[in-house]
Coordinates of C-alpha atoms in Angstrom, one line a residue:
Chain A
X1 CA 0.0 0.0 0.0
X2 CA 1.2 3.4 -0.8
X3 CA 0.3 6.5 1.0
X4 CA -0.8 9.6 -0.7
X5 CA -1.5 12.5 1.5
X6 CA -2.1 10.3 4.5
X7 CA -4.6 8.1 2.7
X8 CA -4.1 4.4 2.2
X9 CA -5.2 3.5 -1.3
X10 CA -5.6 0.0 -2.7
X11 CA -6.3 0.5 -6.4
X12 CA -7.1 -3.2 -7.1
X13 CA -10.1 -3.1 -4.8
X14 CA -10.8 0.6 -5.4
X15 CA -10.4 1.0 -1.7
X16 CA -9.2 4.0 0.3
X17 CA -8.7 4.4 4.0
X18 CA -8.2 7.5 6.0
X19 CA -6.6 6.4 9.2
X20 CA -5.9 9.7 10.7
X21 CA -9.3 11.2 10.8
X22 CA -10.7 11.7 14.2
X23 CA -13.9 13.4 15.3
X24 CA -12.9 16.1 17.7
X25 CA -16.4 16.2 19.1
X26 CA -19.2 14.1 18.0
X27 CA -21.5 16.0 15.7
X28 CA -24.6 17.1 17.5
X29 CA -27.2 16.1 14.9
X30 CA -27.5 13.3 12.4
X31 CA -27.4 15.6 9.4
X32 CA -24.1 17.1 10.4
X33 CA -22.6 13.7 10.9
X34 CA -23.8 12.5 7.4
X35 CA -22.5 15.7 5.9
X36 CA -19.1 15.3 7.4
X37 CA -18.9 11.7 6.4
X38 CA -19.8 12.5 2.8
X39 CA -17.2 15.2 2.7
X40 CA -14.6 12.8 4.0
X41 CA -15.8 10.2 1.5
X42 CA -15.6 12.6 -1.4
X43 CA -12.0 13.3 -0.5
X44 CA -11.2 9.6 -0.5
X45 CA -13.0 8.9 -3.7
X46 CA -11.2 11.7 -5.3
X47 CA -7.9 10.3 -4.1
X48 CA -8.7 6.9 -5.7
X49 CA -9.9 8.6 -8.9
X50 CA -6.7 10.7 -9.1
X51 CA -4.7 7.5 -9.4
X52 CA -7.2 5.6 -11.4
X53 CA -7.7 8.1 -14.2
X54 CA -3.9 8.5 -14.5
X55 CA -3.5 4.8 -15.3
X56 CA -2.7 4.1 -19.0
X57 CA -6.0 3.4 -20.7
X58 CA -7.2 2.0 -23.9
X59 CA -10.2 3.5 -25.7
X60 CA -13.1 1.2 -26.2
X61 CA -16.6 1.8 -27.7
X62 CA -18.0 1.7 -24.2
X63 CA -15.4 4.0 -22.6
X64 CA -11.8 4.1 -21.5
X65 CA -10.5 0.8 -20.1
X66 CA -7.7 0.7 -17.6
X67 CA -5.8 -2.3 -16.3
X68 CA -6.0 -2.5 -12.5
X69 CA -3.0 -3.5 -10.4
X70 CA -3.6 -6.6 -8.3
X71 CA -5.3 -5.9 -4.9
X72 CA -2.9 -5.3 -2.0
X73 CA -5.4 -5.9 0.8
X74 CA -5.0 -9.5 1.9
X75 CA -8.3 -11.4 2.1
X76 CA -8.9 -15.0 2.9
X77 CA -9.7 -17.5 0.2
X78 CA -13.0 -19.2 0.1
X79 CA -11.7 -22.6 -0.7
X80 CA -8.3 -24.3 -0.4
X81 CA -5.7 -24.1 -3.1
X82 CA -6.2 -26.9 -5.7
X83 CA -3.9 -29.7 -4.9
X84 CA -1.5 -31.1 -7.6
X85 CA -2.6 -34.4 -9.1
X86 CA -0.3 -37.3 -8.1
X87 CA 1.3 -39.1 -11.1
X88 CA -0.4 -42.2 -12.3
X89 CA 1.2 -45.6 -12.2
X90 CA 1.9 -45.4 -15.9
X91 CA 3.4 -41.9 -15.7
X92 CA 5.7 -43.1 -13.0
X93 CA 6.7 -46.1 -15.1
X94 CA 7.2 -44.0 -18.2
X95 CA 9.4 -41.6 -16.2
X96 CA 11.5 -44.4 -14.9
X97 CA 12.0 -45.9 -18.3
X98 CA 12.3 -42.6 -20.0
X99 CA 9.3 -43.1 -22.3
X100 CA 8.3 -39.9 -24.0
X101 CA 4.8 -39.1 -25.0
X102 CA 4.5 -38.6 -28.7
X103 CA 1.6 -37.1 -30.4
X104 CA -0.3 -39.3 -32.8
X105 CA -2.4 -38.2 -35.7
X106 CA -6.1 -38.2 -35.3
X107 CA -6.6 -40.0 -38.6
X108 CA -4.8 -43.0 -39.9
X109 CA -4.5 -44.5 -43.3
X110 CA -6.7 -47.6 -43.6
X111 CA -5.2 -50.1 -46.0
X112 CA -8.3 -52.3 -46.1
X113 CA -10.6 -49.6 -47.5
X114 CA -7.9 -47.3 -48.9
X115 CA -9.2 -44.2 -47.0
X116 CA -8.3 -42.1 -44.1
X117 CA -10.1 -43.1 -40.9
X118 CA -10.2 -42.0 -37.3
X119 CA -7.8 -43.7 -34.9
X120 CA -10.5 -44.1 -32.3
X121 CA -14.3 -43.7 -32.1
X122 CA -17.0 -44.1 -34.7
X123 CA -15.9 -45.5 -38.0
X124 CA -12.4 -46.2 -36.6
X125 CA -9.6 -47.9 -38.4
X126 CA -9.2 -51.6 -37.7
X127 CA -12.6 -51.9 -36.1
X128 CA -13.5 -55.4 -34.9
X129 CA -16.8 -55.2 -36.6
X130 CA -15.3 -54.4 -39.9
X131 CA -13.1 -57.5 -40.1
X132 CA -14.9 -59.9 -42.4
X133 CA -12.4 -62.7 -42.4
X134 CA -9.8 -63.9 -39.9
X135 CA -7.3 -66.2 -41.4
X136 CA -6.8 -69.5 -39.6
X137 CA -3.5 -70.1 -38.0
X138 CA -1.7 -73.3 -37.1
X139 CA -2.0 -72.4 -33.4
X140 CA -5.7 -72.0 -33.5
X141 CA -7.7 -74.4 -31.4
X142 CA -10.5 -76.2 -33.3
X143 CA -14.0 -75.3 -32.3
X144 CA -13.1 -71.8 -31.2
X145 CA -14.8 -68.7 -32.7
X146 CA -12.0 -66.3 -33.6
X147 CA -14.5 -63.3 -33.7
X148 CA -15.8 -64.1 -30.3
X149 CA -12.3 -64.4 -29.0
X150 CA -11.3 -61.0 -30.4
X151 CA -14.3 -59.5 -28.7
X152 CA -13.5 -61.2 -25.4
X153 CA -10.0 -59.9 -25.6
X154 CA -11.1 -56.4 -26.2
X155 CA -13.5 -56.6 -23.2
X156 CA -10.7 -57.8 -21.0
X157 CA -8.5 -54.9 -22.1
X158 CA -11.2 -52.4 -21.4
X159 CA -11.9 -53.9 -18.0
X160 CA -8.2 -53.8 -17.1
X161 CA -8.0 -50.1 -18.1
X162 CA -11.0 -49.4 -16.0
X163 CA -9.4 -51.1 -13.0
X164 CA -6.2 -49.1 -13.5
X165 CA -8.1 -45.9 -13.8
X166 CA -10.0 -46.6 -10.5
X167 CA -6.7 -47.3 -8.8
X168 CA -5.2 -44.0 -9.9
X169 CA -8.3 -42.1 -9.0
X170 CA -8.2 -43.7 -5.5
X171 CA -4.6 -42.6 -5.2
X172 CA -5.6 -39.1 -6.2
X173 CA -8.6 -39.1 -3.8
X174 CA -6.2 -39.9 -0.9
X175 CA -4.4 -36.6 -1.3
X176 CA -7.6 -34.8 -2.2
X177 CA -6.7 -34.1 -5.8
X178 CA -9.7 -35.8 -7.4
X179 CA -10.8 -34.0 -10.5
X180 CA -13.8 -31.9 -9.7
X181 CA -16.2 -33.8 -12.0
X182 CA -15.3 -37.2 -10.7
X183 CA -16.8 -38.8 -7.7
X184 CA -15.9 -42.1 -6.2
X185 CA -19.1 -43.7 -5.0
X186 CA -19.3 -46.7 -2.7
X187 CA -21.2 -49.5 -4.4
X188 CA -21.3 -51.6 -1.3
X189 CA -20.3 -51.4 2.3
X190 CA -16.7 -52.5 2.7
X191 CA -17.5 -54.3 6.0
X192 CA -19.8 -56.9 4.5
X193 CA -17.4 -57.6 1.7
X194 CA -20.3 -58.2 -0.7
X195 CA -19.3 -57.8 -4.4
X196 CA -22.8 -57.1 -5.7
X197 CA -24.3 -53.7 -5.6
X198 CA -26.9 -53.3 -2.8
X199 CA -30.4 -53.7 -4.1
X200 CA -32.5 -50.6 -4.4
X201 CA -36.0 -50.9 -2.8
X202 CA -39.0 -49.6 -4.6
X203 CA -41.6 -47.4 -3.1
X204 CA -44.0 -50.3 -2.8
X205 CA -41.5 -52.7 -1.3
X206 CA -40.7 -50.1 1.4
X207 CA -44.4 -49.6 2.0
X208 CA -44.9 -53.3 2.5
X209 CA -42.1 -53.5 5.0
X210 CA -43.5 -50.4 6.8
X211 CA -46.9 -52.1 6.9
X212 CA -45.5 -55.2 8.4
X213 CA -43.5 -53.3 11.0
X214 CA -46.6 -51.2 11.9
X215 CA -48.8 -54.3 12.5
X216 CA -46.2 -56.3 14.4
X217 CA -47.3 -55.2 17.9
X218 CA -49.4 -57.3 20.1
X219 CA -52.5 -55.3 19.2
X220 CA -51.7 -55.5 15.5
X221 CA -50.9 -51.8 15.5
X222 CA -54.4 -50.9 16.6
X223 CA -53.3 -48.5 19.3
X224 CA -50.1 -47.1 17.7
X225 CA -49.7 -43.6 16.6
X226 CA -50.0 -43.2 12.9
X227 CA -47.1 -41.7 11.0
X228 CA -48.3 -38.8 8.8
X229 CA -49.0 -40.1 5.4
X230 CA -49.2 -43.7 6.6
X231 CA -51.9 -45.8 4.9
X232 CA -54.0 -48.4 6.5
X233 CA -52.7 -51.9 5.9
X234 CA -54.3 -53.4 2.8
X235 CA -55.0 -57.0 3.6
X236 CA -56.1 -57.3 7.2
X237 CA -57.8 -60.3 8.8
X238 CA -58.0 -63.9 7.7
X239 CA -57.7 -64.8 4.0
X240 CA -58.3 -68.6 4.1
X241 CA -60.3 -70.8 6.4
X242 CA -59.1 -74.2 7.1
X243 CA -61.5 -76.8 8.4
X244 CA -60.3 -79.1 11.2
X245 CA -58.7 -82.3 9.8
X246 CA -59.4 -84.3 12.9
X247 CA -62.3 -86.7 12.1
X248 CA -65.5 -86.4 14.0
X249 CA -69.1 -85.5 13.7
X250 CA -70.5 -82.1 12.7
X251 CA -67.8 -79.7 11.6
X252 CA -65.2 -82.4 11.9
X253 CA -66.7 -84.3 9.0
X254 CA -67.1 -81.4 6.7
X255 CA -63.5 -81.4 5.4
X256 CA -64.0 -85.0 4.2
X257 CA -67.3 -84.2 2.6
X258 CA -65.7 -81.3 0.6
X259 CA -62.9 -83.4 -0.8
X260 CA -65.2 -86.3 -1.5
X261 CA -67.5 -84.1 -3.5
X262 CA -64.6 -82.9 -5.7
X263 CA -63.2 -86.4 -6.2
X264 CA -66.6 -87.8 -7.1
X265 CA -67.1 -85.3 -9.8
X266 CA -63.7 -86.0 -11.3
X267 CA -63.9 -89.7 -11.2
X268 CA -67.5 -90.1 -12.3
X269 CA -68.4 -91.6 -15.6
X270 CA -69.8 -88.4 -17.0
X271 CA -66.8 -86.3 -16.0
X272 CA -66.9 -84.7 -19.4
X273 CA -70.1 -83.1 -18.4
X274 CA -68.2 -80.7 -16.2
X275 CA -68.0 -78.7 -19.4
X276 CA -71.3 -76.9 -19.7
X277 CA -71.8 -77.6 -23.4
X278 CA -74.9 -75.4 -23.7
X279 CA -73.1 -72.4 -22.4
X280 CA -70.2 -72.9 -24.6
X281 CA -72.4 -73.2 -27.7
X282 CA -74.2 -70.0 -26.9
X283 CA -71.0 -68.2 -26.4
X284 CA -69.8 -69.5 -29.8
X285 CA -72.9 -68.4 -31.5
X286 CA -72.8 -65.0 -30.0
X287 CA -69.2 -64.6 -31.2
X288 CA -70.0 -65.7 -34.7
X289 CA -72.9 -63.3 -35.0
X290 CA -70.7 -60.5 -33.8
X291 CA -68.1 -61.4 -36.3
X292 CA -70.5 -61.5 -39.2
X293 CA -71.9 -58.1 -38.1
X294 CA -68.4 -56.7 -38.1
X295 CA -67.7 -58.2 -41.5
X296 CA -70.9 -56.7 -42.9
X297 CA -70.0 -53.3 -41.6
X298 CA -66.5 -53.5 -43.0
X299 CA -67.9 -54.5 -46.4
X300 CA -70.1 -51.5 -46.4
X301 CA -67.2 -49.2 -45.6
X302 CA -64.6 -50.7 -47.8
X303 CA -64.9 -54.0 -49.5
X304 CA -61.5 -55.3 -48.6
X305 CA -60.8 -57.0 -45.3
X306 CA -57.3 -57.8 -44.1
X307 CA -56.4 -61.3 -43.4
X308 CA -55.1 -60.4 -40.0
X309 CA -58.5 -59.0 -39.0
X310 CA -60.1 -62.2 -40.2
X311 CA -57.9 -64.2 -38.0
X312 CA -58.3 -62.1 -34.9
X313 CA -61.8 -62.8 -33.8
X314 CA -61.3 -66.5 -34.4
X315 CA -58.4 -66.6 -32.0
X316 CA -60.2 -64.7 -29.4
X317 CA -63.1 -67.1 -29.6
X318 CA -60.8 -70.1 -29.0
X319 CA -59.3 -68.4 -26.0
X320 CA -62.5 -67.4 -24.5
X321 CA -64.1 -70.8 -24.8
X322 CA -61.1 -72.5 -23.3
X323 CA -61.2 -70.1 -20.5
X324 CA -64.8 -70.7 -19.9
X325 CA -64.2 -74.3 -19.5
X326 CA -61.4 -73.9 -17.1
X327 CA -63.3 -71.4 -15.0
X328 CA -66.2 -73.7 -14.9
X329 CA -63.9 -76.4 -13.6
X330 CA -62.6 -74.1 -10.9
X331 CA -66.2 -73.4 -9.8
X332 CA -66.9 -77.0 -9.6
X333 CA -64.1 -77.5 -7.2
Chain B
X1 CA -16.0 -51.4 -3.7
X2 CA -15.8 -48.1 -5.4
X3 CA -17.3 -46.9 -8.6
X4 CA -16.2 -43.9 -10.7
X5 CA -19.1 -41.5 -11.0
X6 CA -18.9 -38.9 -13.7
X7 CA -21.5 -36.4 -14.9
X8 CA -23.8 -37.6 -17.6
X9 CA -23.7 -34.4 -19.6
X10 CA -21.3 -31.4 -20.1
X11 CA -23.7 -29.0 -18.4
X12 CA -23.4 -30.8 -15.1
X13 CA -19.6 -31.1 -15.6
X14 CA -19.3 -27.3 -16.1
X15 CA -21.4 -26.7 -13.0
X16 CA -19.2 -28.9 -11.0
X17 CA -16.0 -27.3 -12.3
X18 CA -17.4 -23.9 -11.4
X19 CA -17.5 -25.0 -7.8
X20 CA -14.1 -26.6 -7.7
X21 CA -11.3 -24.9 -5.8
X22 CA -9.4 -22.5 -8.1
X23 CA -5.9 -21.2 -8.2
X24 CA -7.0 -17.6 -8.4
X25 CA -10.3 -16.7 -6.9
X26 CA -12.2 -13.8 -8.3
X27 CA -15.1 -13.2 -5.9
X28 CA -17.3 -14.6 -3.2
X29 CA -21.0 -15.2 -3.2
X30 CA -23.1 -14.0 -0.4
X31 CA -25.9 -15.9 1.4
X32 CA -28.4 -13.7 3.1
X33 CA -30.7 -15.4 5.6
X34 CA -32.5 -14.9 8.9
X35 CA -33.4 -16.6 12.2
X36 CA -36.7 -17.4 13.7
X37 CA -37.5 -13.8 14.7
X38 CA -36.8 -10.6 12.7
X39 CA -38.0 -7.1 13.0
X40 CA -39.3 -5.0 10.1
X41 CA -36.1 -3.0 10.1
X42 CA -34.1 -6.1 9.8
X43 CA -36.2 -7.5 7.0
X44 CA -35.6 -4.3 5.1
X45 CA -31.9 -4.3 5.9
X46 CA -31.5 -7.8 4.6
X47 CA -33.5 -7.2 1.4
X48 CA -31.6 -4.0 0.7
X49 CA -28.2 -5.7 1.3
X50 CA -29.4 -8.3 -1.2
X51 CA -30.3 -5.6 -3.7
X52 CA -26.9 -4.1 -3.3
X53 CA -25.2 -7.4 -3.8
X54 CA -27.6 -8.6 -6.5
X55 CA -26.0 -10.9 -9.0
X56 CA -23.6 -12.5 -6.5
X57 CA -26.0 -13.1 -3.6
X58 CA -28.6 -15.6 -2.6
X59 CA -31.5 -14.6 -0.3
X60 CA -33.2 -17.2 1.9
X61 CA -36.5 -16.0 3.2
X62 CA -37.5 -18.9 5.4
X63 CA -37.1 -18.9 9.1
X64 CA -34.1 -20.9 10.2
X65 CA -34.6 -22.5 13.6
X66 CA -31.2 -24.0 14.4
X67 CA -28.7 -21.4 13.2
X68 CA -26.8 -19.8 16.1
X69 CA -23.4 -18.8 14.6
X70 CA -21.6 -18.1 17.8
X71 CA -22.7 -21.2 19.6
X72 CA -21.1 -24.6 19.1
X73 CA -23.4 -26.8 17.2
X74 CA -25.4 -23.9 15.8
X75 CA -23.3 -23.6 12.7
X76 CA -24.0 -27.0 11.2
X77 CA -27.0 -26.0 9.1
X78 CA -25.2 -22.7 8.1
X79 CA -22.2 -24.7 6.8
X80 CA -24.6 -26.9 4.9
X81 CA -26.2 -23.9 3.3
X82 CA -22.8 -22.6 2.4
X83 CA -22.0 -25.9 0.8
X84 CA -25.3 -26.1 -1.0
X85 CA -25.3 -22.6 -2.4
X86 CA -21.5 -22.3 -2.8
X87 CA -21.5 -19.0 -0.9
X88 CA -18.6 -18.1 1.3
X89 CA -19.9 -15.0 2.9
X90 CA -23.1 -15.0 4.9
X91 CA -25.3 -12.4 6.5
X92 CA -27.6 -13.7 9.2
X93 CA -30.2 -11.5 10.7
X94 CA -32.1 -12.1 13.9
X95 CA -33.7 -10.0 16.6
X96 CA -34.1 -10.7 20.3
X97 CA -34.7 -8.8 23.5
X98 CA -31.0 -9.0 24.4
X99 CA -29.7 -8.2 20.9
X100 CA -32.3 -6.2 18.9
X101 CA -31.8 -6.0 15.1
X102 CA -28.8 -8.3 15.1
X103 CA -26.7 -8.8 12.0
X104 CA -24.0 -11.5 11.8
X105 CA -21.5 -11.1 9.0
X106 CA -19.4 -14.2 8.6
X107 CA -17.1 -15.8 6.2
X108 CA -16.4 -19.4 5.5
X109 CA -13.3 -21.3 4.4
X110 CA -13.9 -24.6 2.7
X111 CA -17.5 -24.3 3.8
X112 CA -16.5 -24.1 7.5
X113 CA -17.0 -21.0 9.6
X114 CA -13.9 -18.8 9.3
X115 CA -14.8 -15.7 11.3
X116 CA -17.8 -13.9 12.6
X117 CA -18.7 -10.3 13.4
X118 CA -21.9 -9.4 15.0
X119 CA -23.3 -5.9 14.7
X120 CA -26.5 -4.2 15.7
X121 CA -28.4 -2.1 13.2
X122 CA -29.5 1.4 14.3
X123 CA -30.8 4.5 12.5
X124 CA -31.7 2.6 9.4
X125 CA -32.8 4.6 6.4
X126 CA -34.2 2.5 3.6
X127 CA -33.5 3.0 -0.1
X128 CA -36.8 4.5 -1.0
X129 CA -36.5 7.3 1.6
X130 CA -33.8 9.0 -0.5
X131 CA -34.7 11.4 -3.2
X132 CA -32.2 11.9 -6.0
X133 CA -31.9 12.0 -9.7
X134 CA -32.7 8.5 -10.9
X135 CA -30.2 8.8 -13.7
X136 CA -27.5 8.5 -11.1
X137 CA -28.9 5.2 -9.8
X138 CA -26.1 2.6 -9.6
X139 CA -26.2 -0.3 -12.0
X140 CA -26.2 -3.9 -10.8
X141 CA -22.8 -5.5 -10.6
X142 CA -20.6 -2.4 -11.2
X143 CA -17.4 -2.1 -9.2
X144 CA -17.8 0.1 -6.2
X145 CA -15.4 2.5 -4.5
X146 CA -15.0 1.7 -0.8
X147 CA -14.0 4.3 1.7
X148 CA -13.1 3.9 5.3
X149 CA -12.8 6.9 7.5
X150 CA -11.6 7.1 11.1
X151 CA -8.7 5.9 13.1
X152 CA -10.9 3.5 14.9
X153 CA -10.6 1.1 12.0
X154 CA -6.9 0.8 12.8
X155 CA -6.8 1.1 16.6
X156 CA -9.8 -0.9 17.7
X157 CA -9.6 -4.6 17.2
X158 CA -13.3 -5.2 16.5
X159 CA -13.6 -2.4 14.0
X160 CA -10.5 -3.6 12.3
X161 CA -12.1 -7.0 11.9
X162 CA -15.4 -5.4 10.8
X163 CA -13.5 -3.4 8.1
X164 CA -12.0 -6.6 6.7
X165 CA -15.3 -8.3 6.6
X166 CA -17.0 -5.3 5.0
X167 CA -14.3 -5.1 2.3
X168 CA -14.8 -8.7 1.5
X169 CA -18.5 -8.3 1.4
X170 CA -18.6 -5.1 -0.6
X171 CA -15.7 -5.2 -3.1
X172 CA -17.5 -7.4 -5.6
X173 CA -15.6 -9.3 -8.2
X174 CA -11.8 -9.0 -8.5
X175 CA -11.2 -7.7 -12.0
X176 CA -8.2 -6.9 -14.2
X177 CA -9.7 -4.5 -16.7
X178 CA -12.0 -1.7 -15.5
X179 CA -14.2 0.5 -17.7
X180 CA -13.9 4.0 -16.3
X181 CA -17.3 4.9 -17.7
X182 CA -18.9 2.2 -15.5
X183 CA -17.9 3.7 -12.2
X184 CA -21.1 4.8 -10.5
X185 CA -21.2 4.1 -6.8
X186 CA -19.3 4.2 -3.5
X187 CA -19.6 2.8 0.0
X188 CA -18.6 5.1 2.8
X189 CA -17.9 3.6 6.3
X190 CA -17.0 6.0 9.1
X191 CA -15.9 5.0 12.5
X192 CA -17.9 7.4 14.7
X193 CA -16.8 6.0 18.1
X194 CA -15.0 2.9 19.3
X195 CA -17.9 0.6 18.5
X196 CA -20.1 2.5 16.1
X197 CA -19.7 2.6 12.4
X198 CA -21.8 4.8 10.1
X199 CA -22.4 3.1 6.8
X200 CA -23.8 4.7 3.7
X201 CA -24.1 4.0 0.0
X202 CA -23.7 6.8 -2.5
X203 CA -23.9 7.4 -6.2
X204 CA -21.1 9.2 -8.0
X205 CA -21.5 12.3 -10.1
X206 CA -18.5 12.9 -12.3
X207 CA -18.0 16.6 -13.0
X208 CA -15.6 18.2 -15.4
X209 CA -12.5 19.7 -13.7
X210 CA -10.3 20.7 -16.6
X211 CA -7.9 17.8 -16.1
X212 CA -8.3 14.2 -17.1
X213 CA -9.4 13.4 -13.6
X214 CA -13.0 14.4 -13.1
X215 CA -14.2 16.0 -9.9
X216 CA -16.1 13.5 -7.9
X217 CA -19.3 14.2 -6.1
X218 CA -21.2 11.9 -3.8
X219 CA -24.9 11.7 -3.8
X220 CA -26.5 9.6 -1.1
X221 CA -28.8 6.9 -2.5
X222 CA -29.1 4.7 0.5
X223 CA -29.5 2.5 2.4
X224 CA -27.7 4.1 5.3
X225 CA -27.4 2.8 8.8
X226 CA -25.3 2.6 11.9
X227 CA -23.5 -0.6 12.8
X228 CA -22.9 -1.1 16.5
X229 CA -20.3 -3.9 17.0
X230 CA -21.3 -6.5 19.5
X231 CA -19.5 -9.9 19.5
X232 CA -16.9 -11.0 17.1
X233 CA -14.8 -14.1 16.6
X234 CA -11.5 -14.0 14.9
X235 CA -10.2 -17.0 12.9
X236 CA -7.7 -19.2 14.7
X237 CA -4.2 -18.6 13.6
X238 CA -3.5 -21.8 11.7
X239 CA -6.8 -21.5 9.8
X240 CA -5.9 -17.9 9.0
X241 CA -2.5 -18.9 7.6
X242 CA -4.1 -21.6 5.5
X243 CA -6.7 -19.3 4.1
X244 CA -4.3 -16.5 3.3
X245 CA -2.3 -18.7 0.9
X246 CA -2.1 -17.5 -2.6
X247 CA -0.9 -19.2 -5.8
X248 CA 2.8 -18.7 -5.9
X249 CA 4.1 -17.0 -9.0
X250 CA 1.8 -18.3 -11.6
X251 CA 3.8 -19.6 -14.5
X252 CA 3.5 -16.9 -17.1
X253 CA 2.1 -18.1 -20.3
X254 CA 4.6 -17.9 -23.1
X255 CA 3.6 -15.2 -25.5
X256 CA 4.0 -16.5 -29.0
X257 CA 5.4 -14.6 -31.9
X258 CA 6.4 -11.5 -29.9
X259 CA 10.0 -10.8 -29.2
X260 CA 12.1 -7.9 -27.9
X261 CA 14.8 -6.1 -29.8
X262 CA 17.3 -3.7 -28.2
X263 CA 16.9 -1.2 -30.9
X264 CA 13.5 -1.6 -32.3
X265 CA 11.7 -2.6 -29.1
X266 CA 8.8 -5.0 -29.4
X267 CA 8.8 -7.1 -32.5
X268 CA 6.0 -9.3 -33.6
X269 CA 5.9 -12.0 -36.2
X270 CA 2.9 -12.4 -38.5
X271 CA 2.2 -15.5 -40.4
X272 CA 0.1 -15.0 -43.4
X273 CA -1.8 -18.2 -44.2
X274 CA -1.7 -19.6 -47.7
X275 CA -4.3 -17.7 -49.7
X276 CA -5.4 -20.9 -51.5
X277 CA -6.5 -19.2 -54.7
X278 CA -7.4 -22.5 -56.2
X279 CA -10.0 -23.2 -53.6
X280 CA -11.7 -19.9 -53.9
X281 CA -15.3 -20.0 -55.0
X282 CA -15.6 -18.7 -58.5
X283 CA -18.8 -17.2 -59.7
X284 CA -19.5 -20.1 -62.1
X285 CA -19.0 -22.6 -59.3
X286 CA -21.2 -21.0 -56.7
X287 CA -23.3 -23.2 -54.6
X288 CA -26.4 -21.1 -55.3
X289 CA -26.4 -22.3 -58.9
X290 CA -28.6 -25.2 -59.6
X291 CA -26.9 -28.5 -59.7
X292 CA -27.8 -29.3 -63.2
X293 CA -26.6 -26.0 -64.5
X294 CA -23.4 -26.3 -62.5
X295 CA -22.7 -29.8 -63.8
X296 CA -23.4 -28.6 -67.4
X297 CA -20.8 -25.9 -66.9
X298 CA -18.3 -28.4 -65.6
X299 CA -18.9 -30.6 -68.6
X300 CA -18.3 -27.8 -71.0
X301 CA -15.0 -26.8 -69.4
X302 CA -13.4 -30.0 -67.9
X303 CA -9.8 -28.9 -68.6
X304 CA -9.8 -26.3 -65.9
X305 CA -10.7 -28.7 -63.1
X306 CA -8.2 -31.3 -64.2
X307 CA -5.4 -28.8 -64.3
X308 CA -6.1 -27.6 -60.8
X309 CA -6.1 -31.1 -59.4
X310 CA -2.7 -31.7 -60.9
X311 CA -1.4 -28.6 -59.3
X312 CA -2.6 -29.6 -55.9
X313 CA -1.0 -32.9 -56.1
X314 CA 2.2 -31.3 -57.1
X315 CA 2.1 -29.1 -54.0

């Protein structure tokens, strides 16, 4: 900071400080105080302007532009200084061996097609997908797909590179020099040692678990406080009734009766009568009528009917009738 | 097990890079928020500070229950907000019987509280109580002059601290090039007594003075208020040292094609690219011409094209 008639001026911040000013006696009224402050302020602003307007300036359309010197007032940073990235394992190795990085062209001459092609990326040179023939070698094992082998090898190389990258990033994360756009996210808790990523629960699954938890008290959750937004459990009470299997009279014999009834129906001579033929025939007739009506309408509109449309109702009919039969059977049980 | 997570699109990547620590920092964002209880005055103060800082400030208008900057444990949610909004200065307003119209100006380092100054606001005059020529009204985001008057800012510890915090708050962005036509406002802070600072915001009127330096005139545009310093907490020494670090001598970028000569001074080299006269669009080859016509022309005059091709190959 330089002083110019007892003012400290920091041109980088357009800041001026008069450290010698002292109020001999506090001004009696507010207006006087404001007035004096403005006067002092004007002097300071003038002091900054004196130096600012004397800086070399370049003319621009919007006005003269000056280059400010860096600020001299020391202020704290808002974040730490960026830490230097540690060298990767390859960089260390290359340095040890004296391997120099050499720039490669983006495009390469492709002899197969006789054109220039990208080294990497879309439509790249020597792409696995572009190789139509792989010549057999003496060392080839019979029964092995060379194309699949190539793909497998590439996958392995990519996986290895990914592993190396992760290793280097971990190293960088240790010293806090991870690139700003990269995050290392834990896929599983290290304590459990599981390799698979933890399963994500859906909303419904969580709701189910919450429902179970809410109804696991002695009273089935009847007297518990409801959490805001909690819904009533969906399936409450008994779903199935089981009759006693112990033989006896009255209710004890009912279980046997029920099973007997079903068995009798199945083993009877006329078991085929379980299918209600009358009902099936009516359903068939209704379907046919409907189909004819549809056909008629279609013919009126345009005289061509697509084959697929012809097929469709037939299919439905078959399905329906089959279903009917099965449902009937179910009822009989 | 760890997984590398990278942004899915460049927009997110840019946003993350914006927040990353930088070698040279150019400015700080301000977060303006309040506690559970505020007075009308304080609401106005906070809004008007937000207006002054507009462009680099974020205003939170909800009540915040568990922010007590000076108490341990009361800074957790503040630090979280700082992280969330990427702000490193905060202004927190609250009012209580013990400390009416209380304003805490604080800074953070790495999203942890760095220092705190607590001031009470008195004699507040809002923006709209000032009458002035609206042509002078300062524009948003222009670089302000900052003036500090009074020996109190040097001798009294609290005021010295307040001065530093105010400079950080008011100075705006650190810039290299400044347009002199864009200078339009100034902050004036005066140490009235050992704990009272008079703060006002003025517009500048540049008058002709006959020299290149115009005569400056201050016109009060408000807001104006008194800060009465209450509590303050300085950063601890190690943290201060850490935060004051600057990038050591940045490696100067090599200026290409410019050299120095003892006699002639600055010498520049200019490379004129090949003019490629052969590639120039001739009127008869213009793309605007219909394809059939263009092809017909080519057919009529095939020699020209062939010769050019040869020439290119020769090169």
